[in-house]
XYZ file of C-alpha atoms in Angstrom:
686
model
C 15.531 105.479 43.113
C 14.213 103.051 40.486
C 15.882 102.680 37.098
C 14.724 100.607 34.132
C 16.729 97.472 34.824
C 17.263 96.763 31.129
C 19.077 100.097 30.763
C 21.404 99.584 33.733
C 24.965 98.790 32.737
C 26.691 96.439 35.196
C 30.350 96.512 34.075
C 31.224 92.839 34.590
C 27.880 91.070 34.983
C 28.797 88.645 32.183
C 31.515 87.176 34.371
C 29.005 86.644 37.177
C 26.526 84.926 34.853
C 29.250 82.687 33.433
C 30.247 81.731 36.965
C 26.656 80.879 37.872
C 24.337 80.415 34.865
C 21.356 79.953 37.231
C 21.540 83.706 37.888
C 20.615 84.421 34.279
C 16.904 84.191 35.063
C 17.401 86.875 37.749
C 19.576 89.174 35.658
C 16.986 91.965 35.577
C 16.766 92.019 39.363
C 20.550 92.086 39.693
C 20.648 95.003 37.253
C 17.885 96.796 39.168
C 19.798 96.493 42.437
C 22.975 97.714 40.779
C 21.023 100.645 39.380
C 19.928 101.622 42.906
C 23.546 101.424 44.049
C 24.701 103.432 41.045
C 22.128 106.145 41.687
C 23.315 106.543 45.292
C 26.918 106.873 44.130
C 25.975 109.480 41.517
C 23.880 111.450 44.025
C 26.695 111.400 46.583
C 29.120 112.566 43.897
C 26.798 115.420 42.940
C 25.713 116.583 46.405
C 28.707 115.721 48.578
C 31.694 115.718 46.234
C 32.044 111.926 46.290
C 32.210 109.055 48.758
C 35.650 110.140 49.940
C 34.261 113.370 51.378
C 30.840 112.010 52.313
C 32.365 109.317 54.531
C 34.406 111.764 56.624
C 31.440 112.814 58.735
C 33.465 112.400 61.913
C 35.655 115.332 60.855
C 32.627 117.668 60.845
C 30.164 116.206 63.360
C 30.910 115.699 67.033
C 33.356 117.861 68.998
C 36.561 119.300 67.584
C 39.173 121.755 68.794
C 39.900 124.503 66.267
C 43.434 125.924 65.801
C 42.508 129.004 67.865
C 41.519 126.852 70.862
C 37.770 127.144 70.378
C 35.584 124.026 70.541
C 33.244 123.425 67.600
C 30.338 121.033 68.156
C 27.889 119.794 65.530
C 25.032 117.302 65.578
C 22.227 116.037 63.371
C 18.954 115.979 65.297
C 16.080 116.803 62.906
C 13.250 116.402 65.434
C 14.893 118.354 68.260
C 13.580 121.769 69.289
C 16.880 122.750 70.858
C 20.286 121.366 71.901
C 22.625 122.489 74.681
C 26.004 121.265 75.951
C 26.865 120.819 79.601
C 29.574 119.115 81.641
C 32.456 119.536 84.040
C 33.536 122.624 82.149
C 30.417 124.636 83.170
C 29.476 122.891 86.418
C 26.764 120.978 84.560
C 24.590 124.024 83.892
C 21.942 122.751 81.483
C 21.035 125.731 79.337
C 24.209 127.843 79.227
C 25.711 126.734 75.911
C 23.081 126.583 73.173
C 23.502 125.163 69.685
C 22.045 127.155 66.798
C 20.057 125.415 64.081
C 21.430 124.944 60.565
C 19.774 123.495 57.485
C 18.610 119.878 57.171
C 18.292 119.209 60.906
C 21.902 120.052 61.749
C 22.979 122.014 64.809
C 26.192 123.881 65.653
C 27.856 125.387 68.718
C 31.183 127.200 69.016
C 32.679 127.692 72.481
C 35.445 130.309 72.435
C 38.776 129.632 74.149
C 39.640 130.890 77.600
C 41.422 134.215 77.941
C 44.779 132.405 78.005
C 43.973 130.714 74.680
C 43.407 127.263 76.155
C 40.234 125.368 75.200
C 37.225 125.761 77.467
C 36.779 121.985 77.515
C 39.847 120.040 78.572
C 40.881 116.528 77.576
C 39.144 113.995 79.824
C 36.212 116.266 80.725
C 32.783 114.710 81.212
C 30.121 116.163 78.915
C 26.552 115.517 77.816
C 24.146 116.917 75.303
C 20.856 118.349 76.506
C 18.086 117.877 73.943
C 14.776 119.733 74.023
C 12.155 117.540 72.354
C 9.039 118.585 70.456
C 7.038 117.754 73.574
C 9.101 120.288 75.498
C 10.905 117.773 77.672
C 14.588 118.372 78.435
C 16.664 115.187 78.317
C 20.324 114.146 78.521
C 21.898 112.460 75.507
C 25.348 111.365 74.358
C 26.705 112.548 71.027
C 26.404 109.772 68.416
C 29.911 110.799 67.320
C 31.489 110.460 70.793
C 34.999 109.000 70.551
C 35.180 107.835 74.163
C 32.456 107.135 76.718
C 32.793 105.741 80.192
C 30.491 104.466 82.923
C 31.232 105.947 86.360
C 31.512 103.485 89.227
C 28.442 104.934 90.972
C 26.123 104.779 87.947
C 24.936 102.537 85.135
C 24.679 105.407 82.632
C 27.664 106.302 80.473
C 29.247 109.761 80.225
C 30.837 111.220 77.112
C 34.530 111.798 77.878
C 36.045 114.486 75.653
C 39.051 112.714 74.135
C 41.696 115.143 72.907
C 45.025 114.071 74.430
C 48.122 116.248 74.095
C 50.516 115.145 71.360
C 52.933 113.547 73.786
C 50.157 111.219 75.012
C 48.914 110.227 71.563
C 49.942 106.814 70.289
C 52.064 107.058 67.136
C 51.726 104.104 64.762
C 55.055 102.478 63.906
C 53.960 99.801 61.444
C 52.035 99.905 58.180
C 49.150 97.639 57.247
C 50.382 94.118 56.381
C 49.978 93.019 52.786
C 46.496 91.609 52.247
C 46.781 87.830 52.825
C 45.565 85.488 50.101
C 43.894 83.397 52.818
C 43.121 83.920 56.477
C 43.760 81.898 59.602
C 41.589 83.916 61.983
C 41.791 84.005 65.760
C 38.365 85.259 66.879
C 39.054 87.237 70.044
C 37.381 89.115 72.860
C 39.720 91.376 74.832
C 37.704 91.304 78.054
C 37.742 87.507 78.489
C 41.370 86.999 77.434
C 42.734 86.561 80.967
C 42.443 83.465 83.180
C 41.625 85.775 86.088
C 38.051 86.651 86.966
C 38.079 90.205 85.656
C 37.697 92.315 82.526
C 41.063 92.079 80.779
C 42.580 95.156 79.134
C 43.843 96.141 75.700
C 47.332 96.213 77.227
C 46.951 92.691 78.628
C 45.895 91.458 75.202
C 48.813 93.207 73.515
C 51.436 91.814 75.869
C 50.042 88.343 76.523
C 47.751 87.308 73.689
C 49.462 88.663 70.579
C 52.669 86.617 71.040
C 50.528 83.530 71.727
C 48.366 84.077 68.623
C 51.400 84.673 66.411
C 53.091 81.557 67.790
C 50.029 79.462 66.988
C 50.344 80.463 63.334
C 47.314 82.731 62.922
C 47.680 85.614 60.472
C 44.465 87.438 61.344
C 42.593 88.505 64.465
C 38.893 89.252 64.588
C 38.235 91.573 67.522
C 34.769 91.348 69.028
C 32.994 93.788 71.324
C 35.221 96.798 70.644
C 32.452 99.202 69.655
C 31.115 100.519 72.964
C 28.216 98.593 74.435
C 26.674 99.450 77.780
C 25.598 95.860 78.490
C 28.711 93.670 78.782
C 26.719 90.443 78.489
C 25.520 91.440 74.998
C 28.930 90.215 73.736
C 29.260 93.616 72.027
C 26.237 93.144 69.767
C 24.074 95.820 71.404
C 26.179 98.832 70.431
C 25.470 102.129 72.164
C 28.352 104.343 70.924
C 29.495 103.516 67.403
C 32.626 105.672 67.261
C 33.866 104.853 70.776
C 36.326 102.059 71.539
C 35.050 100.284 74.633
C 36.418 101.978 77.742
C 36.010 98.894 79.926
C 39.281 97.566 78.419
C 41.273 100.827 78.460
C 41.821 103.935 76.369
C 41.733 104.588 72.619
C 45.511 104.949 72.610
C 45.904 101.484 74.134
C 43.685 99.979 71.430
C 45.862 101.668 68.800
C 48.919 100.055 70.364
C 47.198 96.661 70.208
C 46.470 96.988 66.482
C 49.935 98.360 65.725
C 51.644 95.563 67.653
C 49.579 92.974 65.769
C 50.835 94.556 62.544
C 54.412 94.147 63.796
C 53.759 90.376 63.811
C 52.342 90.552 60.283
C 48.841 89.907 61.645
C 45.862 91.714 60.132
C 43.133 92.893 62.501
C 39.446 92.739 61.601
C 36.813 94.599 63.593
C 33.498 92.934 64.345
C 31.288 95.759 63.039
C 27.608 95.935 63.972
C 25.644 97.941 61.398
C 22.661 95.597 61.335
C 21.010 97.091 64.408
C 21.668 99.185 67.530
C 20.913 99.072 71.224
C 17.570 100.434 72.390
C 19.316 102.434 75.116
C 18.125 106.018 75.168
C 20.219 108.014 77.635
C 23.553 106.572 76.437
C 22.566 105.133 73.029
C 21.227 106.294 69.663
C 17.594 105.489 70.402
C 15.253 108.522 70.601
C 18.326 110.738 70.221
C 16.386 113.753 68.944
C 13.188 112.925 70.814
C 11.676 110.950 67.931
C 11.555 107.205 67.409
C 13.244 107.561 64.035
C 16.255 109.840 63.392
C 18.878 107.238 62.372
C 16.273 104.451 62.419
C 13.014 103.538 60.763
C 10.055 104.906 62.675
C 7.326 102.714 64.111
C 7.323 98.917 64.072
C 9.678 98.800 61.068
C 12.401 100.272 63.270
C 12.281 97.450 65.824
C 13.933 94.041 65.730
C 11.563 91.981 67.842
C 13.899 89.033 68.399
C 16.943 91.110 69.344
C 14.953 93.866 71.093
C 16.959 96.483 69.222
C 16.623 99.307 66.697
C 16.926 98.983 62.924
C 18.714 101.550 60.768
C 17.018 103.379 57.907
C 19.610 102.800 55.183
C 17.860 105.186 52.795
C 18.155 108.142 55.182
C 20.975 110.397 53.950
C 22.492 111.125 57.360
C 22.235 107.487 58.412
C 24.285 106.576 55.354
C 26.820 109.264 56.213
C 26.973 108.051 59.809
C 27.526 104.384 58.946
C 29.971 104.903 56.063
C 31.907 107.392 58.184
C 31.952 104.850 60.984
C 33.762 102.385 58.718
C 36.280 105.032 57.678
C 36.835 106.039 61.321
C 37.932 102.593 62.464
C 40.350 102.322 59.531
C 41.757 105.838 59.686
C 41.908 106.269 63.463
C 42.758 102.741 64.601
C 44.277 101.222 61.438
C 41.970 98.208 61.298
C 42.522 96.106 58.182
C 38.949 95.046 57.609
C 35.565 94.172 59.035
C 33.405 91.203 59.851
C 29.866 92.526 59.277
C 27.533 91.094 61.899
C 23.908 90.193 61.263
C 24.009 90.411 57.472
C 21.119 87.957 57.093
C 18.963 90.213 59.257
C 19.852 93.140 57.007
C 19.187 91.388 53.710
C 15.572 90.411 54.300
C 12.459 92.218 55.483
C 11.758 89.129 57.602
C 15.288 89.478 59.067
C 15.669 85.766 58.402
C 13.388 84.902 61.315
C 11.505 81.643 60.806
C 13.106 81.172 57.401
C 15.069 78.012 56.653
C 16.402 79.070 53.208
C 16.167 76.023 50.984
C 18.552 77.446 48.381
C 15.798 78.200 45.843
C 16.946 81.360 44.040
C 13.472 82.890 44.264
C 14.097 83.257 48.009
C 16.902 85.704 47.234
C 15.418 87.694 44.364
C 11.847 88.198 45.554
C 10.086 90.909 47.511
C 11.459 89.699 50.860
C 14.933 91.023 50.014
C 15.565 94.478 51.488
C 17.035 96.461 48.597
C 17.926 99.438 50.802
C 20.054 97.336 53.161
C 21.675 95.405 50.321
C 22.566 98.648 48.529
C 24.107 99.964 51.755
C 26.318 96.860 51.928
C 27.277 97.347 48.279
C 28.150 100.991 48.979
C 30.183 100.040 52.042
C 32.158 97.345 50.226
C 32.655 99.476 47.118
C 33.950 102.384 49.197
C 36.250 100.292 51.379
C 37.828 98.329 48.537
C 38.264 101.406 46.341
C 39.985 103.389 49.083
C 41.992 100.697 50.847
C 43.846 98.021 48.827
C 44.470 96.021 52.019
C 40.752 95.882 52.921
C 39.107 92.569 53.927
C 35.357 92.276 54.461
C 33.485 89.252 55.804
C 29.722 88.665 55.791
C 27.963 86.794 58.565
C 25.190 85.414 56.380
C 23.437 82.133 56.955
C 21.033 82.482 54.017
C 23.496 81.837 51.184
C 22.576 84.962 49.182
C 24.069 84.426 45.692
C 26.816 86.827 44.586
C 27.148 88.349 48.067
C 30.888 87.668 47.852
C 31.379 88.751 44.263
C 32.671 92.228 43.312
C 30.160 95.072 43.114
C 31.153 95.676 39.483
C 29.698 92.241 38.690
C 26.461 93.106 40.468
C 27.550 91.351 43.658
C 27.564 92.429 47.291
C 31.303 93.107 47.302
C 32.371 91.000 50.296
C 35.646 89.057 50.238
C 34.367 86.163 52.361
C 31.285 84.746 53.994
C 31.224 82.591 57.116
C 30.465 78.901 56.487
C 27.873 78.860 59.240
C 26.426 75.437 58.423
C 29.644 73.633 59.393
C 29.603 74.185 63.186
C 25.881 73.378 63.244
C 26.618 70.098 61.483
C 29.323 69.100 63.962
C 27.064 69.866 66.928
C 24.245 67.868 65.312
C 26.544 64.903 64.677
C 27.875 64.877 68.246
C 24.419 65.298 69.788
C 22.452 62.841 67.698
C 24.783 60.115 66.415
C 27.104 57.550 67.913
C 30.527 57.410 66.229
C 29.822 54.274 64.231
C 26.649 55.859 62.804
C 28.211 59.064 61.509
C 27.113 59.734 57.932
C 30.419 60.654 56.288
C 28.834 61.638 52.976
C 26.543 64.080 54.755
C 29.450 65.588 56.696
C 31.516 65.978 53.526
C 28.562 67.529 51.702
C 28.290 70.169 54.430
C 32.028 70.858 54.283
C 32.179 71.357 50.518
C 28.682 72.779 49.883
C 29.609 76.373 49.055
C 29.033 78.687 46.149
C 31.676 78.426 43.433
C 33.785 81.552 43.211
C 32.675 82.903 46.600
C 35.209 82.390 49.373
C 34.110 80.873 52.666
C 35.647 80.947 56.125
C 35.378 77.486 57.642
C 35.178 76.869 61.364
C 34.284 73.965 63.584
C 33.000 76.274 66.319
C 32.938 79.992 67.118
C 31.741 82.194 69.965
C 28.149 81.059 69.291
C 28.909 77.510 70.422
C 30.899 78.700 73.458
C 28.058 80.720 74.983
C 26.042 79.492 77.944
C 23.157 77.359 76.716
C 25.341 75.613 74.157
C 28.511 73.531 74.405
C 31.920 73.683 72.796
C 33.144 70.675 70.828
C 35.440 69.706 73.674
C 32.570 69.801 76.157
C 30.269 67.813 73.875
C 33.045 65.225 73.528
C 34.298 64.992 77.105
C 31.813 66.801 79.358
C 32.496 66.272 83.078
C 35.542 64.099 82.338
C 37.398 67.328 81.490
C 37.449 68.125 85.198
C 39.145 64.881 86.243
C 40.617 63.172 83.190
C 43.005 65.714 81.700
C 45.934 65.109 84.021
C 49.006 63.298 82.677
C 49.762 61.844 86.097
C 46.789 59.488 85.849
C 45.878 56.909 83.207
C 44.076 58.113 80.102
C 40.388 57.180 80.266
C 38.285 56.218 77.261
C 36.114 59.345 77.182
C 39.070 61.722 77.161
C 40.982 59.534 74.682
C 38.042 59.677 72.257
C 37.482 63.372 72.895
C 41.065 64.434 72.234
C 41.264 62.301 69.085
C 38.011 63.564 67.572
C 38.657 67.178 68.587
C 41.808 67.141 66.454
C 40.217 65.282 63.550
C 37.126 67.501 63.401
C 39.228 70.662 63.342
C 41.669 69.259 60.793
C 39.054 68.135 58.274
C 37.246 71.466 58.679
C 40.521 73.315 58.109
C 41.412 71.192 55.101
C 38.098 70.789 53.310
C 35.705 73.450 54.585
C 36.710 76.696 52.905
C 39.226 79.232 51.693
C 40.039 80.522 55.181
C 39.723 79.208 58.730
C 38.524 80.614 62.071
C 38.995 79.589 65.693
C 37.444 81.205 68.771
C 39.798 82.258 71.560
C 40.674 79.303 73.807
C 38.893 76.645 71.780
C 42.167 75.648 70.132
C 43.149 73.812 73.320
C 39.668 72.508 74.120
C 38.709 75.119 76.694
C 36.449 73.506 79.295
C 32.984 74.708 80.205
C 31.015 77.505 78.572
C 31.178 81.273 78.355
C 28.821 83.308 80.534
C 29.180 87.034 81.132
C 28.516 88.526 84.567
C 24.827 89.326 84.835
C 21.969 89.324 87.296
C 21.180 85.673 86.549
C 24.633 84.475 87.741
C 25.189 86.949 90.583
C 27.518 89.017 88.367
C 30.113 86.236 88.419
C 33.252 86.260 86.251
C 33.896 82.553 86.841
C 32.818 81.573 83.320
C 33.822 84.868 81.721
C 37.507 84.128 81.175
C 39.857 81.977 79.123
C 42.021 79.660 81.204
C 45.267 79.712 79.209
C 47.002 78.423 82.330
C 45.512 75.031 81.429
C 47.176 75.005 78.010
C 50.491 76.072 79.527
C 50.472 73.422 82.271
C 52.850 70.623 81.235
C 50.990 68.155 83.433
C 47.688 68.565 81.579
C 46.552 67.164 78.241
C 45.266 70.554 77.038
C 48.840 71.267 75.919
C 48.548 68.563 73.255
C 45.500 70.153 71.626
C 47.244 73.507 71.747
C 50.342 72.028 70.092
C 48.214 70.349 67.438
C 46.549 73.655 66.577
C 49.982 75.247 66.135
C 51.188 72.351 63.960
C 48.086 72.523 61.784
C 48.312 76.288 61.186
C 52.044 76.295 60.486
C 51.592 73.428 58.044
C 48.926 75.432 56.200
C 51.307 78.410 56.116
C 53.842 76.136 54.394
C 51.591 74.328 51.902
C 48.800 76.897 51.422
C 45.833 74.555 51.120
C 43.339 77.306 51.959
C 44.234 79.183 48.770
C 44.179 76.002 46.678
C 41.125 74.826 44.716
C 38.542 72.813 46.626
C 39.765 69.387 47.673
C 38.988 66.305 45.583
C 37.359 63.636 47.750
C 38.309 60.225 46.377
C 37.003 58.076 49.229
C 34.170 58.314 51.742
C 33.692 54.739 52.877
C 30.729 54.515 55.246
C 31.563 51.032 56.490
C 35.271 51.624 57.064
C 34.578 55.212 58.242
C 37.495 56.386 56.072
C 37.728 59.673 54.157
C 40.492 60.434 51.647
C 40.936 63.672 49.739
C 43.663 65.683 48.020
C 44.250 69.408 48.227
C 47.287 71.585 47.532
C 49.310 68.507 46.534
C 48.719 66.873 49.929
C 46.949 63.583 50.555
C 44.627 63.592 53.596
C 43.471 60.329 55.177
C 40.932 60.188 58.030
C 39.832 57.062 59.860
C 36.825 57.934 62.037
C 36.157 54.320 62.983
C 36.029 53.985 66.795
C 37.906 50.668 66.923
C 39.013 49.394 63.516
C 42.544 50.156 62.303
C 43.636 49.292 58.762
C 46.957 47.899 57.560
C 47.840 48.330 53.865
C 44.713 50.382 53.209
C 44.614 51.221 49.506
C 43.987 54.855 48.622
C 43.936 56.794 45.363
C 46.673 59.370 44.657
C 46.687 61.568 41.572
C 50.344 62.615 41.643
C 52.739 59.617 41.657
C 55.912 59.633 43.727
C 57.397 59.109 47.165
C 55.357 60.467 50.085
C 56.167 61.265 53.704
C 53.875 61.903 56.659
C 53.841 65.629 57.466
C 51.056 65.599 60.070
C 49.871 62.833 62.363
C 47.073 63.427 64.879
C 48.274 60.315 66.738
C 51.808 61.575 67.411
C 53.029 61.874 70.988
C 53.294 65.670 70.907
C 49.628 65.805 69.885
C 48.504 63.552 72.725
C 48.233 60.394 70.616
C 49.425 56.825 70.920
C 52.400 56.932 68.494
C 51.017 54.101 66.375
C 52.440 55.361 63.068
C 56.131 55.166 62.118
C 57.133 58.498 60.559
C 60.404 57.171 59.165
C 58.610 55.083 56.541
C 58.518 56.276 52.931
C 55.297 55.671 51.026
C 55.633 54.897 47.315
C 52.789 55.021 44.840
C 52.190 52.331 42.240
C 50.855 52.966 38.765
C 47.600 51.142 39.376
C 44.721 53.671 39.208
C 42.368 53.724 42.175
C 39.297 55.714 43.190
C 39.385 57.751 39.970
C 42.999 58.754 40.632
C 45.958 57.996 38.381
C 47.901 56.042 41.005
C 47.447 54.322 44.334
C 49.252 53.895 47.633
C 49.063 51.542 50.616
C 48.920 53.152 54.071
C 48.516 52.149 57.693
C 45.713 54.186 59.247
C 44.817 53.515 62.906
C 41.344 54.138 64.300
C 40.447 57.759 65.166
C 43.546 59.053 63.414
C 44.156 61.488 60.564
C 47.340 61.618 58.491
C 48.548 64.113 55.909
C 51.054 62.934 53.297
C 53.253 65.188 51.135
C 55.617 64.388 48.299
C 59.098 63.896 49.719
C 61.302 66.921 49.141
């Protein structure tokens, strides 16, 4: 796999080095990694006819009905001594239908049609593989390529359901992929928790109830979590058992297709939360020990185990593992029309240490030393290269906390190929501030540093909180701010108390400054836009299998007698304003003021002037701020307006005129009234 790094030609590496001159001292390592990637591409071209063909494994492996009605089944199980198929179709006889062995650990079985020409295995039939291991044991397994698996009500073990609906029952897509947005306003979603009722919500519920709500709030992207089948609901979808199966607990594959297609009708792109960093340890209904060995798709021995997650780790240098994972990406795009992926656990993939116990100081030697897992990084390069070459609409997002340089630069520059990375330090900073500091002691410079501290030329998705902060054991921003007062103080029929007043004000300000200053796209977790109370806890043994905390109470946001409506309205205002002015696609904001004593922050982005007063009690009349573009300004967003649950302290009819006196390194200045715990956005009058 190794090439002489000096001989490796990286087509546009000069652009990368100009963007970040500090990478120059690591140029040889970047070239070496690119050489490994290049060698994989060349080998795939030579042996498989190219990535296009190589990544269509799902068309060959698994179960397929031939034109003559026969069923053709193929698997890769290199350590197996034998494979059989059983199910409803043969009264579960174990050893009746035997696969025959092909080259390279592959197995094949053809079941002829019935005398009337119909297939021997009907749509909806339950089936299982029977694997004979090298030890001679005979065990049940599910096909890694299963398109639909379901857990019967009287068992905890999933069955493979043969999914081959007649044409009249197949969902036909009506809408094409939306044009790739130049910035994203992402609604991070989980289908199962999307109802206020204590149950697992369905794809159909999400389509009919959530999509109109999301579109109305001004989001142009949805990130769907927990779609890849996972036997353990409380894993939040991160312990995947069946990689090609859409989770059956929410409905059928056809209903998921309708969800994606309907989102496209709103102009919303849909990203799948893809888990290729690890897999569930489940054996009977997972990939683990599939062929009787501890390796197969994974590394063998201790290298194949993730000790913290108690899961299995893929061997990204194994040919059939590469085929499986790359084909998995193609499957979700081709079959379900997803527009992109949020790759989970990228930090774990990038380092042999899996990022455990590593703080990542930002020293470049941390990224270009022996701890970096070249095999995993090259897989990510292959995945991004393939997806972006084949699909012009493709969007890929990396969940990486380490800050790996060039991860979000094109592969042709020697980068990882992702479009975006998550700005994971921002929510941690907000939680730290709320936990450890009183309002008057907030360090504004430190907060701003966290918001703008991102790699130049690599797009970030900013967020104040995500699903991580909503889970049991942590608290959402709203709960940190208001805690038990959310149970009694959110009604409009009683006076506003101080805790709720502060909480509502800061909830809006925190989200607005994150939206405006934190990145090139923005993300919100389902329900947090209106300050969803309490935490998220899936039904499990530790809570008596309760759904009480496993739901999103949208009835609270819709109740006109509760203050949640104001946070919901503010979120809509904020997103629609971004859609109009496009600050997320604009260059990083220029911060002209961060006054620690006054607790005032002023910055400009996309031609807008943003003013934040975080002081708990001090309002300022005729507060002088710097403005780079002279002219007449109007208020276009006010966190203190009545519709946003504020006190209406600012008169929106007033015009604000700049004067030619420079201020705060800006060409002009302007006097504004800025009440305490209020943020205002000014725009040039049209």
